[in-house]
Short mmCIF file of C-alpha atoms and ligand atoms in Angstrom, two decimals:
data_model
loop_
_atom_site.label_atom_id
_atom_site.label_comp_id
_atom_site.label_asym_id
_atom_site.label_seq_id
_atom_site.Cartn_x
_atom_site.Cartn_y
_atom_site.Cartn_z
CA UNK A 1 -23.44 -32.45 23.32
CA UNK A 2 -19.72 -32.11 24.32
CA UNK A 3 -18.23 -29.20 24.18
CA UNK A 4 -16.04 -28.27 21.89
CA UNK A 5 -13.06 -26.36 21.91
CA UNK A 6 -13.21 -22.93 20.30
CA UNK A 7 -10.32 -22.26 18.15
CA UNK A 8 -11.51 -18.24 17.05
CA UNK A 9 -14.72 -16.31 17.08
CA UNK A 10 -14.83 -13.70 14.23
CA UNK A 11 -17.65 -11.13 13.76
CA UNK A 12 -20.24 -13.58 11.98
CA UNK A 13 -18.80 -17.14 13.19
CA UNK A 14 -17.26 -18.70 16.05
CA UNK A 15 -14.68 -21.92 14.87
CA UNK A 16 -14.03 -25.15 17.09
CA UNK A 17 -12.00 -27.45 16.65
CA UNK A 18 -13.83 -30.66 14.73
CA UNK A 19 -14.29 -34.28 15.58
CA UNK A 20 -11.55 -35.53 13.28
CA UNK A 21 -7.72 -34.44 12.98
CA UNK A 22 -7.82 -31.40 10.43
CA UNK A 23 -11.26 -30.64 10.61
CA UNK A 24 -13.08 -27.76 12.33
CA UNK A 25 -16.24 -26.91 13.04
CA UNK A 26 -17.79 -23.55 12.03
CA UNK A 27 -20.88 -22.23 14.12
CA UNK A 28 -22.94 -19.51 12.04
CA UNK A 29 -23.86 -16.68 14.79
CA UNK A 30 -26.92 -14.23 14.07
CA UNK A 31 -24.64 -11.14 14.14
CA UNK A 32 -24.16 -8.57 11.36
CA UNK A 33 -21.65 -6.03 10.82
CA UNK A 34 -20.84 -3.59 8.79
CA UNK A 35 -18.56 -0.81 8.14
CA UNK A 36 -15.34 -2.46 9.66
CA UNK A 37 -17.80 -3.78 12.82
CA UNK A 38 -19.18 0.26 13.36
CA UNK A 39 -22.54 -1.29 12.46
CA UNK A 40 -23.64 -3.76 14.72
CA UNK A 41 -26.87 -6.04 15.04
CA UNK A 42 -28.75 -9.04 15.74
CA UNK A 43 -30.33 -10.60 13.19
CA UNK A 44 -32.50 -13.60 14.28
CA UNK A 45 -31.48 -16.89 11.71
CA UNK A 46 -29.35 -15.08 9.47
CA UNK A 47 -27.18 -17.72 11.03
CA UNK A 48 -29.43 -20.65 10.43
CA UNK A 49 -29.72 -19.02 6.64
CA UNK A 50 -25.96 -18.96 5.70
CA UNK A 51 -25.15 -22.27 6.89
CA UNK A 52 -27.85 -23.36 4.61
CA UNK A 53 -27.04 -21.02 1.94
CA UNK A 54 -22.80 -21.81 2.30
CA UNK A 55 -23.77 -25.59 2.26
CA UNK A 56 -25.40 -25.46 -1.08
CA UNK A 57 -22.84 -22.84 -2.92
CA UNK A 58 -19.97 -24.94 -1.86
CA UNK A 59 -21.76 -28.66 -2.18
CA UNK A 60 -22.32 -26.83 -5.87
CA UNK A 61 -19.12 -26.40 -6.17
CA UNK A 62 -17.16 -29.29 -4.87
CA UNK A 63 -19.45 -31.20 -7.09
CA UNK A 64 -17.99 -29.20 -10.55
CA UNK A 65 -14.26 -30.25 -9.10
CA UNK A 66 -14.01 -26.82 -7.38
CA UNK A 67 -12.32 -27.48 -4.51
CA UNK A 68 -13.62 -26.35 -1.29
CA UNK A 69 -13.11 -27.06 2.64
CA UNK A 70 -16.93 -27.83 3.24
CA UNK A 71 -17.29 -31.45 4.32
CA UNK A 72 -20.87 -31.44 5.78
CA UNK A 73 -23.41 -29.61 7.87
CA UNK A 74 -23.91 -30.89 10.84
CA UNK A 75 -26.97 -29.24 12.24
CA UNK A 76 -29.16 -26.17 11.77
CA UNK A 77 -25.83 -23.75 12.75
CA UNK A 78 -22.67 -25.80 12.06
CA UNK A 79 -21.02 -27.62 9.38
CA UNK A 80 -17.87 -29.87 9.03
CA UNK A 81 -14.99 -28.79 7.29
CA UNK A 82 -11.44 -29.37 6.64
CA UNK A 83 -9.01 -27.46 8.61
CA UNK A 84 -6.49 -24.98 6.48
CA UNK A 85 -4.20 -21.96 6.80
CA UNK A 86 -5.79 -18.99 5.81
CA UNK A 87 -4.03 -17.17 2.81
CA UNK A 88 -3.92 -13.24 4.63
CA UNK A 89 -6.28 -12.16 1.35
CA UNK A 90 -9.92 -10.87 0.79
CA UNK A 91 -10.11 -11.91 -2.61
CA UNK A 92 -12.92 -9.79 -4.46
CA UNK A 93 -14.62 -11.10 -8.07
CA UNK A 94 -16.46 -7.43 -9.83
CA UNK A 95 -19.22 -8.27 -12.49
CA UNK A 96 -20.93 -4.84 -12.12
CA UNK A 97 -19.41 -1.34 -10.11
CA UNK A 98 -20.67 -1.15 -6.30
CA UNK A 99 -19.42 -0.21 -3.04
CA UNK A 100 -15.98 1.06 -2.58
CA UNK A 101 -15.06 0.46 -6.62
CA UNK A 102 -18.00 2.22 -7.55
CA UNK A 103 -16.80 5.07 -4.73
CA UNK A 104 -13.13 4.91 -5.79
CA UNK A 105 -13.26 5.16 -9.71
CA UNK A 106 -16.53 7.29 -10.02
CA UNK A 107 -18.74 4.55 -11.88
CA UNK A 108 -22.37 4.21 -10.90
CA UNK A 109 -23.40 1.65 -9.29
CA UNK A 110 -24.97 -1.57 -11.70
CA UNK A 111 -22.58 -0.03 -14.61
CA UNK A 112 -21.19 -3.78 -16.20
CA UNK A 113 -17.76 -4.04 -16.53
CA UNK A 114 -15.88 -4.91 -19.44
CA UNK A 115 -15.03 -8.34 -17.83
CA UNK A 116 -14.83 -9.72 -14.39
CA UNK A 117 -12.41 -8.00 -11.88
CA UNK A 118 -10.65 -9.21 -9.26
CA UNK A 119 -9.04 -7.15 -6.45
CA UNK A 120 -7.15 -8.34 -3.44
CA UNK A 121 -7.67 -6.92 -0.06
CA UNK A 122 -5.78 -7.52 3.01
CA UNK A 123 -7.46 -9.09 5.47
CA UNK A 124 -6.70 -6.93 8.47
CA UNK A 125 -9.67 -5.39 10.26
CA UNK A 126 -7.33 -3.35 12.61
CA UNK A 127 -6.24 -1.46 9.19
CA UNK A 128 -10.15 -1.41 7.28
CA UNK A 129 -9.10 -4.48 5.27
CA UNK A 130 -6.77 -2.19 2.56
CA UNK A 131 -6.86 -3.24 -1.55
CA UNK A 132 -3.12 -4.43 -2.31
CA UNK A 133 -1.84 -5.43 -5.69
CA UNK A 134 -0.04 -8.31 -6.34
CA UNK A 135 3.37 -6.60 -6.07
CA UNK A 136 2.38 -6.06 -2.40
CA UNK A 137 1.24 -9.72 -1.97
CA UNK A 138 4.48 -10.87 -3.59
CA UNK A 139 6.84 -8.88 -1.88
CA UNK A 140 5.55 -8.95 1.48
CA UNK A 141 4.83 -13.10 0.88
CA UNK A 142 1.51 -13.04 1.48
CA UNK A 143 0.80 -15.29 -1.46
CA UNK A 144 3.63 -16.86 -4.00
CA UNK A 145 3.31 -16.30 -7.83
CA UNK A 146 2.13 -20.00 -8.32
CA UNK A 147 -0.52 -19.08 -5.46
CA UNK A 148 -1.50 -16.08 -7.44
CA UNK A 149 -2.38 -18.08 -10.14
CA UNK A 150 -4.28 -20.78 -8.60
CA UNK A 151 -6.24 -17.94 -6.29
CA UNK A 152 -7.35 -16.02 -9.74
CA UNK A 153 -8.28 -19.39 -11.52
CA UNK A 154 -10.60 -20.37 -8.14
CA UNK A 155 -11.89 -17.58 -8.37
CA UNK A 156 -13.01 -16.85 -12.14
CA UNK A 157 -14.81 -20.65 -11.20
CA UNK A 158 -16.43 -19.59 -8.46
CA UNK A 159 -17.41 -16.42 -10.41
CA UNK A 160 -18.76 -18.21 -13.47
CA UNK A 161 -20.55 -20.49 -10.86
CA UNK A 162 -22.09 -18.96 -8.41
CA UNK A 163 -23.12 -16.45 -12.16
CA UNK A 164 -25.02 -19.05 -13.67
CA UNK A 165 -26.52 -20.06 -10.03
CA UNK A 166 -28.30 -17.02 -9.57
CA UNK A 167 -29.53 -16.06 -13.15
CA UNK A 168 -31.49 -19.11 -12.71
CA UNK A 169 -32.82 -17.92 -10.56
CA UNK A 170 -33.56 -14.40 -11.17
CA UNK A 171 -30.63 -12.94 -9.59
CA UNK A 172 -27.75 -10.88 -10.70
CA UNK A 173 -24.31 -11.58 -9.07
CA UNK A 174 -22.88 -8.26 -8.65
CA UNK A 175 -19.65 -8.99 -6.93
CA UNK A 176 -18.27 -11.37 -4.18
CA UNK A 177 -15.28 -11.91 -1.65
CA UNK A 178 -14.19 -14.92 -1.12
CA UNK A 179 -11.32 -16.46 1.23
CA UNK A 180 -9.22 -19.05 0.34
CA UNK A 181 -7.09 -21.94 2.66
CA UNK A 182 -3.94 -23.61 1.95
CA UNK A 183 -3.98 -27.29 2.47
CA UNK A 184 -1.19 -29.86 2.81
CA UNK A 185 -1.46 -33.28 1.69
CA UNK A 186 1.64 -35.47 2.01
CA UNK A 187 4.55 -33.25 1.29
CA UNK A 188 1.54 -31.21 -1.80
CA UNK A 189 0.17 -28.23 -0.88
CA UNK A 190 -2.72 -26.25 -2.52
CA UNK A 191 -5.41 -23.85 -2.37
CA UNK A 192 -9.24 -24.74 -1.69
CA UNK A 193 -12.07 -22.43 -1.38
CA UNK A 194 -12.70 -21.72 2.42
CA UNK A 195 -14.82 -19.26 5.00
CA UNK A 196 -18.25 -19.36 3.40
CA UNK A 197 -19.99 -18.12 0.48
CA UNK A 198 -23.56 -16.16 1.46
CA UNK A 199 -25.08 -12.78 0.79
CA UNK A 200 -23.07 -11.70 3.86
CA UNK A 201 -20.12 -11.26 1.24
CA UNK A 202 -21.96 -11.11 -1.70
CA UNK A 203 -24.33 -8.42 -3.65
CA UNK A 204 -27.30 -10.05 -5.34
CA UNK A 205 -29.78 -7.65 -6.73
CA UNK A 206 -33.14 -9.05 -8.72
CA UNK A 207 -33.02 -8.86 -12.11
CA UNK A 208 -35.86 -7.63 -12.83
CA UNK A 209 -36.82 -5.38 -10.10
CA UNK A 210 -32.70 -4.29 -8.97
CA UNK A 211 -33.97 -5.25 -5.39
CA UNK A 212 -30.90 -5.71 -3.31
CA UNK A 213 -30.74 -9.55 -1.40
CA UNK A 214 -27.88 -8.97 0.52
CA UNK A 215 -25.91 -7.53 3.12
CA UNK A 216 -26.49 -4.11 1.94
CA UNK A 217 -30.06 -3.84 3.03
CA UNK A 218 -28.42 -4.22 6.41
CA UNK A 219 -25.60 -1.71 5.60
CA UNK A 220 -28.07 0.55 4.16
CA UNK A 221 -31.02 0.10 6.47
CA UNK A 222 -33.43 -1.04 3.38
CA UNK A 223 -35.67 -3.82 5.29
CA UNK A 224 -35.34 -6.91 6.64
CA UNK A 225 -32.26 -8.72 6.33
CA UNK A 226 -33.75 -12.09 7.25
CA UNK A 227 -36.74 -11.41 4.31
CA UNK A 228 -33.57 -10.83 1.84
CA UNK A 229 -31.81 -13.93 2.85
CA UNK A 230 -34.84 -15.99 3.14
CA UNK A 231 -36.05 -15.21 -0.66
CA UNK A 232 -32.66 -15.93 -1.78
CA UNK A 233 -32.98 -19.07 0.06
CA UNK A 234 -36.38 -19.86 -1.52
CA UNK A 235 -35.75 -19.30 -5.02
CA UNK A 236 -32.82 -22.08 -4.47
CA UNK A 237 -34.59 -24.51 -3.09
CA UNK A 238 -32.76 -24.27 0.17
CA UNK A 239 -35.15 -23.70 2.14
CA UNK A 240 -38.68 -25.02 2.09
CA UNK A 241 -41.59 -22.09 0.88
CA UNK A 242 -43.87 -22.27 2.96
CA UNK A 243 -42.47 -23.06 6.78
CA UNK A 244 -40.63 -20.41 8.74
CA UNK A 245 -38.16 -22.41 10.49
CA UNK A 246 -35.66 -19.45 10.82
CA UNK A 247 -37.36 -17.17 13.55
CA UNK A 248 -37.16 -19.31 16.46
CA UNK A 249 -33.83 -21.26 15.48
CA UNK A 250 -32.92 -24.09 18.59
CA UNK A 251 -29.74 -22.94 19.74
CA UNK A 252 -27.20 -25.32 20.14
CA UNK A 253 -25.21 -25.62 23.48
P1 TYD B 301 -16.59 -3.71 -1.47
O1 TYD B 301 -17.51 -3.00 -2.42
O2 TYD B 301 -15.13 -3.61 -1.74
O3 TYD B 301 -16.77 -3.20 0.00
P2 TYD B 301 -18.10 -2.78 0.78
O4 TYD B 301 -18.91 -4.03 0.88
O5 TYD B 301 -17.55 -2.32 2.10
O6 TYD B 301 -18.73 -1.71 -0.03
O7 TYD B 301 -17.00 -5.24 -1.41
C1 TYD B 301 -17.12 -6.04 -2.55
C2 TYD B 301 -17.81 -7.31 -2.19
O8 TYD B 301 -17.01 -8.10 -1.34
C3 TYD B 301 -19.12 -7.10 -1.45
O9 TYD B 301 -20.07 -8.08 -1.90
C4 TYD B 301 -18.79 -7.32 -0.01
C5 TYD B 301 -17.64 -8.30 -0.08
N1 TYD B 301 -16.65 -8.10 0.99
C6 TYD B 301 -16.78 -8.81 2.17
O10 TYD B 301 -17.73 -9.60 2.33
N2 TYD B 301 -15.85 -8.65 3.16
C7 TYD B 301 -14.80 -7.82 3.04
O11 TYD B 301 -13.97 -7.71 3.97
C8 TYD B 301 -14.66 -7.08 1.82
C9 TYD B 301 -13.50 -6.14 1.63
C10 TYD B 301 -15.60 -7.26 0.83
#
């Protein structure tokens, strides 16, 4: 294969520049981290998992007319997308308390909320990723007004979504981040879903049993990551029952 040039690696995914003028390439790595990248591990075919698992969230939703940069997967690790600026945000959707909202306001984890929350977060590792409110994304320019508006309305549809996904499933969607890229077309610019969508940056608990299927049994050493991803995986149809193509993944050069 030739090789490609790498554009960024980040803590879960290395980026390369793609085969076609603004497109890239993302490669899904096997490493976790947690805690701001204090927590660090190898987990064999997570990587193989969430391209899987990102492929089928955002095919979902490109096919419901919510935009997204996915174009295609290309092999086992790597899919095809469309190249875009990344809007500085973390952009976090709440259906029940957990994690730092459950730690900052004092409500138990798995408490509903009223309604779905969203909270912004600056993505800046060096600083622990900080929560920001709008007045700080408007008047440092992170995001415009109009922005604003079109990153809360992507993000209720990816909420209501990826909701309905997963309760068919048997699976509550507790709360998400997602990160979103500015794209120019002619002299139009606008906002797609980018990054990827998996249980990396999502909490997904079983309905019936509250068993957590996401990156918290890594944060909170409760089992096998790959087990957690795999079932979450299974019960979509991603990937087939019964074959266990994930522990000895063919890396790509
Ligand atoms: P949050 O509870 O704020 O933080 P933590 O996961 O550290 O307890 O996270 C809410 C959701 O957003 C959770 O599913 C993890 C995800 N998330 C990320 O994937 N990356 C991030 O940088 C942040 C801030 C959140």
């Amino acid at each position: 294969m030739a090789r490609r040039k790498m554009i960024y690696e980040g803590k879960a995914k290395i980026i390369y520049e793609g085969t076609e003028p603004g497109t890239i390439v993302q490669y899904f790595k096997d490493d976790a981290t947690a805690f701001n990248a204090q927590k660090k591990d190898v987990i064999e075919g997570k990587g193989v998992l969430n391209n899987r698992l990102s492929e089928y969230f955002m095919t979902g939703l490109n096919q419901i007319g919510v935009p997204t940069h996915f174009i295609k997967r290309l092999n086992m690790r790597e899919q095809l997308c469309r190249q875009v600026e990344i809007v500085p945000l973390e952009v976090i959707v709440r259906n029940y308390a957990a994690g730092t909202m459950s730690k900052r306001l004092g409500i138990d984890e798995g408490t509903q909320l009223p309604r779905p929350i969203v909270e912004y977060c600056l993505k800046d590792d060096s600083l622990g990723d900080p929560l920001v409110t709008e007045e700080h994304i408007a008047a440092f320019g992170w995001a415009s007004q109009q922005d604003m508006e079109d990153i809360l309305s992507l993000a209720l549809r990816v909420n209501d979504f990826m909701s309905g996904v997963m309760m068919a499933v048997g699976i509550r969607l507790v709360d998400f981040k997602i990160e979103i890229g500015r794209v120019y077309d002619g002299d139009f610019q606008r906002l797609i879903v980018a990054d990827e969508i998996s249980p990396d940056s999502c909490r997904l608990w079983d309905i019936e049993t509250g068993q957590k299927l996401d990156k918290d049994v890594f944060r909170r050493d409760l089992g096998s990551l790959t087990d957690a991803y795999t079932e979450v995986a299974k019960r979509l149809g991603v990937m087939p029952k019964t074959s266990t193509p994930i522990t000895k993944p063919t890396l790509i050069n």
